[in-house]
PDB file of C-alpha atoms in Angstrom:
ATOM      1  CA  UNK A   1       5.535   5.180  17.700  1.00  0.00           C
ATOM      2  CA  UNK A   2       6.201   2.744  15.624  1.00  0.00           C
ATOM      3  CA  UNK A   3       2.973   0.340  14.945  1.00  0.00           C
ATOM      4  CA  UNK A   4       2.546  -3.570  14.228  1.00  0.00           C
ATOM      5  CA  UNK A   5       2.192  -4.093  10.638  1.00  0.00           C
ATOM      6  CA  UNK A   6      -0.797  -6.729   9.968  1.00  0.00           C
ATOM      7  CA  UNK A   7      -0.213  -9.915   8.128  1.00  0.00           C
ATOM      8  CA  UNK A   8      -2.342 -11.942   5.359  1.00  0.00           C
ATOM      9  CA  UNK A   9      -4.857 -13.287   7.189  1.00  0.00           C
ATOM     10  CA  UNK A  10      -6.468 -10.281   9.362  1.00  0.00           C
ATOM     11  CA  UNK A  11      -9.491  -9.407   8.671  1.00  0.00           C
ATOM     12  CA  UNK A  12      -8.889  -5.872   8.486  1.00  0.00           C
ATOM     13  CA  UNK A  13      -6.703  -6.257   5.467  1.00  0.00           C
ATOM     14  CA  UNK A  14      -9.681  -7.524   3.235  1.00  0.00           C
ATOM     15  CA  UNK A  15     -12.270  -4.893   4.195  1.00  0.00           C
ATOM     16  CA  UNK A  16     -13.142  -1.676   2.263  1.00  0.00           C
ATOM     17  CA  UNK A  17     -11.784   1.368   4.100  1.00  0.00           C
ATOM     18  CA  UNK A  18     -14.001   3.876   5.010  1.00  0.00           C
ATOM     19  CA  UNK A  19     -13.698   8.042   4.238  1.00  0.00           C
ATOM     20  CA  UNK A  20     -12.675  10.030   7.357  1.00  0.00           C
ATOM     21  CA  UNK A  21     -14.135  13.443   8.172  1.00  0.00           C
ATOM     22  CA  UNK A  22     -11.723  16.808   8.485  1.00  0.00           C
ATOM     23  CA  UNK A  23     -12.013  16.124  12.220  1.00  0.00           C
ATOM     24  CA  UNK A  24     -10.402  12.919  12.678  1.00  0.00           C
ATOM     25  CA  UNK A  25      -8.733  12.950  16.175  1.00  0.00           C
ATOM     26  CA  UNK A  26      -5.501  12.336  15.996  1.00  0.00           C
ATOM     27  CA  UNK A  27      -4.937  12.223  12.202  1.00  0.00           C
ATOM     28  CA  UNK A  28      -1.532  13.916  12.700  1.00  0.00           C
ATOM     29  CA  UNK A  29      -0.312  11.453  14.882  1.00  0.00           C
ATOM     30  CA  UNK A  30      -1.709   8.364  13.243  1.00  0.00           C
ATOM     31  CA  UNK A  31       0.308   9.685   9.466  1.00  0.00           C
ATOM     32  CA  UNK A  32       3.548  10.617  12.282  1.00  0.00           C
ATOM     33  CA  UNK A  33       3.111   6.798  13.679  1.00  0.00           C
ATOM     34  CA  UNK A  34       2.541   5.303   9.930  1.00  0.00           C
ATOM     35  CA  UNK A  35       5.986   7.229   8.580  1.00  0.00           C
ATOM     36  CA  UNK A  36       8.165   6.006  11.301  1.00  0.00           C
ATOM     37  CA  UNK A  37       6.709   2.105  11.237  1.00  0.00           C
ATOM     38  CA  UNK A  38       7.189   2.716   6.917  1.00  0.00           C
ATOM     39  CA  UNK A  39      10.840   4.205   7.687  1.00  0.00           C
ATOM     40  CA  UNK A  40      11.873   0.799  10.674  1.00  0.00           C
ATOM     41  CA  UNK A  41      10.121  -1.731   8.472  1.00  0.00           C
ATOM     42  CA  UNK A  42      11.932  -0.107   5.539  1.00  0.00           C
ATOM     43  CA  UNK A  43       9.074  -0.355   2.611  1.00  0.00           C
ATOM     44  CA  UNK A  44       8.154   2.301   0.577  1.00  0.00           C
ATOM     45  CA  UNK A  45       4.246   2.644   1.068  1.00  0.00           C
ATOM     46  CA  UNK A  46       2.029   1.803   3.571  1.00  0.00           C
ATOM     47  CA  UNK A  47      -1.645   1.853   3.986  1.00  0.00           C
ATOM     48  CA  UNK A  48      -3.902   2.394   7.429  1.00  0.00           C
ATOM     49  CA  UNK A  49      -5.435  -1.001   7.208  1.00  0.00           C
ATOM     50  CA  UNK A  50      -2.108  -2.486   7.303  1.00  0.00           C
ATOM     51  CA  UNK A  51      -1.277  -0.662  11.227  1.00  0.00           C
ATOM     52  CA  UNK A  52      -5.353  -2.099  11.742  1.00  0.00           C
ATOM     53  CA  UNK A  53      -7.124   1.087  10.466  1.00  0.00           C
ATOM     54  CA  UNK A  54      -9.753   0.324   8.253  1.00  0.00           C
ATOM     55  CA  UNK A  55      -9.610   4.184   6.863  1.00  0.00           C
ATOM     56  CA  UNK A  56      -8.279   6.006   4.158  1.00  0.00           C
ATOM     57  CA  UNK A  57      -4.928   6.672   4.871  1.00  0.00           C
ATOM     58  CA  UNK A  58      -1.718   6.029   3.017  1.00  0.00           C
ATOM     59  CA  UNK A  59       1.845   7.111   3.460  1.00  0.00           C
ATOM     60  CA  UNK A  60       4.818   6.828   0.585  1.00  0.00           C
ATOM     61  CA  UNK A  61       7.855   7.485   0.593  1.00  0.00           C
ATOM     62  CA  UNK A  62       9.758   7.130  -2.830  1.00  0.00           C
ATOM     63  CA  UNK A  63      13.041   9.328  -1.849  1.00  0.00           C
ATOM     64  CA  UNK A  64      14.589   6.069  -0.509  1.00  0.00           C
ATOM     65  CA  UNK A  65      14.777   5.432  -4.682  1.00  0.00           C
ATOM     66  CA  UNK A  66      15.739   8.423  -5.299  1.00  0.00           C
ATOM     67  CA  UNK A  67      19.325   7.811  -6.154  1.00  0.00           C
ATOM     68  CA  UNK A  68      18.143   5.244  -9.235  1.00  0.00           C
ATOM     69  CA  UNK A  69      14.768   7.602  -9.759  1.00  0.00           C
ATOM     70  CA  UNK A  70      15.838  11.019  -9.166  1.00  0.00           C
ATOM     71  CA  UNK A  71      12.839  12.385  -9.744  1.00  0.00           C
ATOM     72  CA  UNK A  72      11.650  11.467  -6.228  1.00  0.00           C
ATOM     73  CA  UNK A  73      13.921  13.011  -4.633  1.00  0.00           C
ATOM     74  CA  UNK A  74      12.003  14.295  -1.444  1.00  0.00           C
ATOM     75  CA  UNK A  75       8.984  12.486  -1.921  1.00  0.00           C
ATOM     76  CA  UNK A  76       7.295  11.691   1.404  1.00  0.00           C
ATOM     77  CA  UNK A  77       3.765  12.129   1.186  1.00  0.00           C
ATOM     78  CA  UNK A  78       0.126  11.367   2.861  1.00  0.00           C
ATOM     79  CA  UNK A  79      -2.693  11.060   1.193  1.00  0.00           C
ATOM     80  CA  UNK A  80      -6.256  11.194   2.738  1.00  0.00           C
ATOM     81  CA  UNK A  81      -9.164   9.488   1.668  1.00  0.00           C
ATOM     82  CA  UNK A  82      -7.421   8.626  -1.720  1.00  0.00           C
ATOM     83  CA  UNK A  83      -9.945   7.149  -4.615  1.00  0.00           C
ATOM     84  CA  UNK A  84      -8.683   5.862  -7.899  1.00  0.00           C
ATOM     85  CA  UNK A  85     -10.384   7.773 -10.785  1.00  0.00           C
ATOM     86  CA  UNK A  86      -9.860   6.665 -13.825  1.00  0.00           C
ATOM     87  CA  UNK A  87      -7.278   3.939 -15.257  1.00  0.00           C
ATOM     88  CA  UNK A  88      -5.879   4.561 -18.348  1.00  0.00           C
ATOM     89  CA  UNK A  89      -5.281   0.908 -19.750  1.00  0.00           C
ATOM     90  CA  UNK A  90      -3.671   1.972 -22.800  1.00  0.00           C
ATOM     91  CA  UNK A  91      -0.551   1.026 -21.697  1.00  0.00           C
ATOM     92  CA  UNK A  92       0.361  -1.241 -18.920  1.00  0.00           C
ATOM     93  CA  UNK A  93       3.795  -2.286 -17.325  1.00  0.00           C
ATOM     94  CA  UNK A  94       4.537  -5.878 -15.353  1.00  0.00           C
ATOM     95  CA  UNK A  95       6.783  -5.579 -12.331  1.00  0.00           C
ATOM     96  CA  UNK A  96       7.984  -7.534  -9.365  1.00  0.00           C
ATOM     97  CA  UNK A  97       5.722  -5.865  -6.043  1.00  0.00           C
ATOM     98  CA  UNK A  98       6.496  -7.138  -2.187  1.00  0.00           C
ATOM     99  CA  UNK A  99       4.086  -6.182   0.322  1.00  0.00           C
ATOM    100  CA  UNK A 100       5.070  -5.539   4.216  1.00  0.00           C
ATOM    101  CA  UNK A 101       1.520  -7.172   4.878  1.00  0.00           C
ATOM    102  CA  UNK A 102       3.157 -10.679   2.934  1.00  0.00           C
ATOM    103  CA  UNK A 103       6.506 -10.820   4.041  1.00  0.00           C
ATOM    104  CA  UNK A 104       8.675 -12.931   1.856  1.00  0.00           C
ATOM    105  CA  UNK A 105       6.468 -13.252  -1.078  1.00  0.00           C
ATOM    106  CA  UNK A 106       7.126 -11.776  -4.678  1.00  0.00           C
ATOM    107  CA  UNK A 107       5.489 -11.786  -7.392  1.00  0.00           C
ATOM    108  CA  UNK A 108       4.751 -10.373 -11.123  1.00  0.00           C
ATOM    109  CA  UNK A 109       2.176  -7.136 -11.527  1.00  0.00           C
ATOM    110  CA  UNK A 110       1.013  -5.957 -14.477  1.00  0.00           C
ATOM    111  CA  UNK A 111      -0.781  -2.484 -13.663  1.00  0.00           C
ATOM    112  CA  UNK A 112      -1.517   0.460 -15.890  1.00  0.00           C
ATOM    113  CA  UNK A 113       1.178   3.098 -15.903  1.00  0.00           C
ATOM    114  CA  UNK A 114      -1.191   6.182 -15.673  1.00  0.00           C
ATOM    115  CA  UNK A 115      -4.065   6.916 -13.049  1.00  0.00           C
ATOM    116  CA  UNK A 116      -6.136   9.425 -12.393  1.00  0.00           C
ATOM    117  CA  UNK A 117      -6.842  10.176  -8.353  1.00  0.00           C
ATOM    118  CA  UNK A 118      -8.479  12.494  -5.677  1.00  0.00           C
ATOM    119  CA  UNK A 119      -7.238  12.947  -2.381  1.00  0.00           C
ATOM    120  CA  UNK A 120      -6.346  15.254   0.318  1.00  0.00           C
ATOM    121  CA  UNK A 121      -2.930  15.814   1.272  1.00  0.00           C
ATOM    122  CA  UNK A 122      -2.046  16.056   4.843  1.00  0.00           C
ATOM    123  CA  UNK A 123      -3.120  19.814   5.034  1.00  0.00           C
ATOM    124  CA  UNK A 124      -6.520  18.386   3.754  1.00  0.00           C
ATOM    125  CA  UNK A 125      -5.486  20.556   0.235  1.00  0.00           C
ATOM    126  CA  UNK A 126      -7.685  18.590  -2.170  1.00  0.00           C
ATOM    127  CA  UNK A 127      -5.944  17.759  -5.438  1.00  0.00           C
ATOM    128  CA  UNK A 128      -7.227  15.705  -8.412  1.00  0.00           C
ATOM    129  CA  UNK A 129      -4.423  14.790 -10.877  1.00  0.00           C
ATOM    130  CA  UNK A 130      -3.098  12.176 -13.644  1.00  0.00           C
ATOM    131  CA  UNK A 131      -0.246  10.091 -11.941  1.00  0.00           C
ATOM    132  CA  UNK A 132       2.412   7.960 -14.265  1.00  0.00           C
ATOM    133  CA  UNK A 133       5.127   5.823 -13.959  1.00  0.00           C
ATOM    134  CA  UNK A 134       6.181   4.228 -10.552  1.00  0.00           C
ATOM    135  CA  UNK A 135       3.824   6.148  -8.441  1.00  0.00           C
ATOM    136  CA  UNK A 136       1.523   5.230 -10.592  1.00  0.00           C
ATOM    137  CA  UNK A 137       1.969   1.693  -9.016  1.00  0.00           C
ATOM    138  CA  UNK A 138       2.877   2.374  -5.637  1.00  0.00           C
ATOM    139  CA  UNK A 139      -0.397   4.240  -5.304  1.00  0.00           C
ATOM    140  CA  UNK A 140      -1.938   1.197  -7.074  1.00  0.00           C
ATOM    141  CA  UNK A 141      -0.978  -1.187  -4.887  1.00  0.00           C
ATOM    142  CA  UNK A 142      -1.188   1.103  -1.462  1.00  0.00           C
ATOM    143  CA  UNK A 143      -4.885   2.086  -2.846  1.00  0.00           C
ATOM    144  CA  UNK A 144      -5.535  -1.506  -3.405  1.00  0.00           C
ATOM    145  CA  UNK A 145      -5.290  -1.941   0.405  1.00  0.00           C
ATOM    146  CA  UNK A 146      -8.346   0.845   0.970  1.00  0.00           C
ATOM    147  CA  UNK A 147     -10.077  -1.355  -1.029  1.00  0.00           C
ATOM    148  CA  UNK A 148      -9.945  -4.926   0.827  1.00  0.00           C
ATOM    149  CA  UNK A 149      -7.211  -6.128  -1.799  1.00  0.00           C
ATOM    150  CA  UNK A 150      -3.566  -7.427  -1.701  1.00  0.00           C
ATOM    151  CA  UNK A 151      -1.683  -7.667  -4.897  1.00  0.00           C
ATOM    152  CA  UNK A 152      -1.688 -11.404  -5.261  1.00  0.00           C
ATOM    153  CA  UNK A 153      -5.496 -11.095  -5.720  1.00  0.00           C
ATOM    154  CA  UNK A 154      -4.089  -9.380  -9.034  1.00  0.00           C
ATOM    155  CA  UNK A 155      -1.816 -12.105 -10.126  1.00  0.00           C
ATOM    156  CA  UNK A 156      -3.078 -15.143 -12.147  1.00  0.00           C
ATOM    157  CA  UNK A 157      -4.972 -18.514 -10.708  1.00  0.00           C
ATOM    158  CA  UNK A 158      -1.787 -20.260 -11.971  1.00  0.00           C
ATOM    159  CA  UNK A 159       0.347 -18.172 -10.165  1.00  0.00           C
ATOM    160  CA  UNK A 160      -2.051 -18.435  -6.952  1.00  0.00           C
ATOM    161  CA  UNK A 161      -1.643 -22.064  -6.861  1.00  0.00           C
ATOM    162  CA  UNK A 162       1.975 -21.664  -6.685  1.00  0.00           C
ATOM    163  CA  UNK A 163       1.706 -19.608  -3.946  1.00  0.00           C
ATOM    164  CA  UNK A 164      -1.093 -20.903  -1.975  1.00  0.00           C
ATOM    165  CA  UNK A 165       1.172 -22.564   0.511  1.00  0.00           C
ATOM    166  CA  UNK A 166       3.458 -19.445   1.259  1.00  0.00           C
ATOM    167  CA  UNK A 167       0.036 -17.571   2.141  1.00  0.00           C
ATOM    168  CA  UNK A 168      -1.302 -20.721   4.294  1.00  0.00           C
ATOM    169  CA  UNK A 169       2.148 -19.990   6.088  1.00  0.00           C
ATOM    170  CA  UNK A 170       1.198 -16.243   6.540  1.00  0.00           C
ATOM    171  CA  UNK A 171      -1.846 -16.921   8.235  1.00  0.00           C
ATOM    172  CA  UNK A 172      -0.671 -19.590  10.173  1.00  0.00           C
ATOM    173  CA  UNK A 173       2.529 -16.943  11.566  1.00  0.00           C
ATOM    174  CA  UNK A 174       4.648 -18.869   9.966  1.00  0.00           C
ATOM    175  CA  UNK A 175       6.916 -16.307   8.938  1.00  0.00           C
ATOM    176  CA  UNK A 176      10.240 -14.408   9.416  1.00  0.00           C
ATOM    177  CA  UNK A 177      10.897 -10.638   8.866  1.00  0.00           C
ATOM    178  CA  UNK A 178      12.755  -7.741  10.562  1.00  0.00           C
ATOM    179  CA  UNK A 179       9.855  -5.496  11.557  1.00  0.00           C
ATOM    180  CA  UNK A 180       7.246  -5.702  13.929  1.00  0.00           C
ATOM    181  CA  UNK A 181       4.155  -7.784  13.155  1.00  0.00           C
ATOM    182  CA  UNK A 182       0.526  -8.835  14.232  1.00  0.00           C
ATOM    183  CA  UNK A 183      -0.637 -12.044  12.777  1.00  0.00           C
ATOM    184  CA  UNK A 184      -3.996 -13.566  12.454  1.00  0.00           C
ATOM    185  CA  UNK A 185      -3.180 -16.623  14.909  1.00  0.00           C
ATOM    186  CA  UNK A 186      -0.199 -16.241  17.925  1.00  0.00           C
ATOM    187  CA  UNK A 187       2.867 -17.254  17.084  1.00  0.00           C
TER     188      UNK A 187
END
């Protein structure tokens, strides 16, 4: 089924997501729900708080890339109760990062490029591993949801006044995209 993504302005998208036991209900069908609203909203990650869930939950899917970045090739993947390690900040790379949760708006990242994370996978396998490169950011960014944070609260005050209006809009539902949505007022 595919789900409502929620927009800047719900609450749910600024509080920290909880840990969920190995008996969720319906963890299956919530990750089965979150794939198909990631694959008709056509993003790359997505994160439970932004379907309303404030868990730890996060889909990716990086094989849509995988013709420019062939090593993802395959790569669909949930990850349970995720928790950023360790940043390496020895080196750090500035894209461009979107957000299905702020539709429209762009804007300059600067993230490290290596990571270390636990999570469970969607057999509840525990792994613990050093991530680099462009998943390194995707599971920045999706990992910054579980935490209450969208990745303009990463770019700088400058660049937040520039964009203060365009998020005014988003709370206001004054917005246009191609997927389904749930605002914080009725549009």
């Amino acid at each position: 089924m595919i789900l409502p993504i929620y927009i800047y302005g719900q609450s749910v998208l600024r509080k920290e997501s909880a840990d969920i036991p190995a008996d969720f209900p319906g963890l299956d069908q919530l990750i089965a729900d979150m794939f198909e609203t990631l694959d008709a909203s056509e993003g790359i990650g997505l994160a439970a708080p932004q379907v309303g869930k404030d868990i730890r939950v996060v889909v990716i899917d990086l094989d849509v890339l995988s013709e420019d970045m062939p090593e993802y090739k395959d790569f669909r993947k949930a990850f349970i109760n995720p928790h950023i390690v360790e940043y390496d900040e020895s080196e750090t790379d500035t894209m461009e990062e979107g957000c299905l949760s702020l539709p429209g708006l762009h804007e300059k990242v600067t993230r490290p490029k290596r990571i270390h994370v636990v999570y469970e996978d969607a057999d509840r396998q525990p792994h613990d591993e050093w991530v680099e490169g462009y998943l390194a950011r995707v599971m920045q960014h999706e990992f910054d949801h579980l935490e209450g944070k969208v990745f303009v609260d990463r770019i700088s005050a400058f660049r937040k006044t520039m964009v203060k209006n365009k998020l005014k809009a988003l709370m206001q539902g004054r917005y246009s995209c191609g997927y389904k949505t749930k605002c914080a007022v009725r549009k």
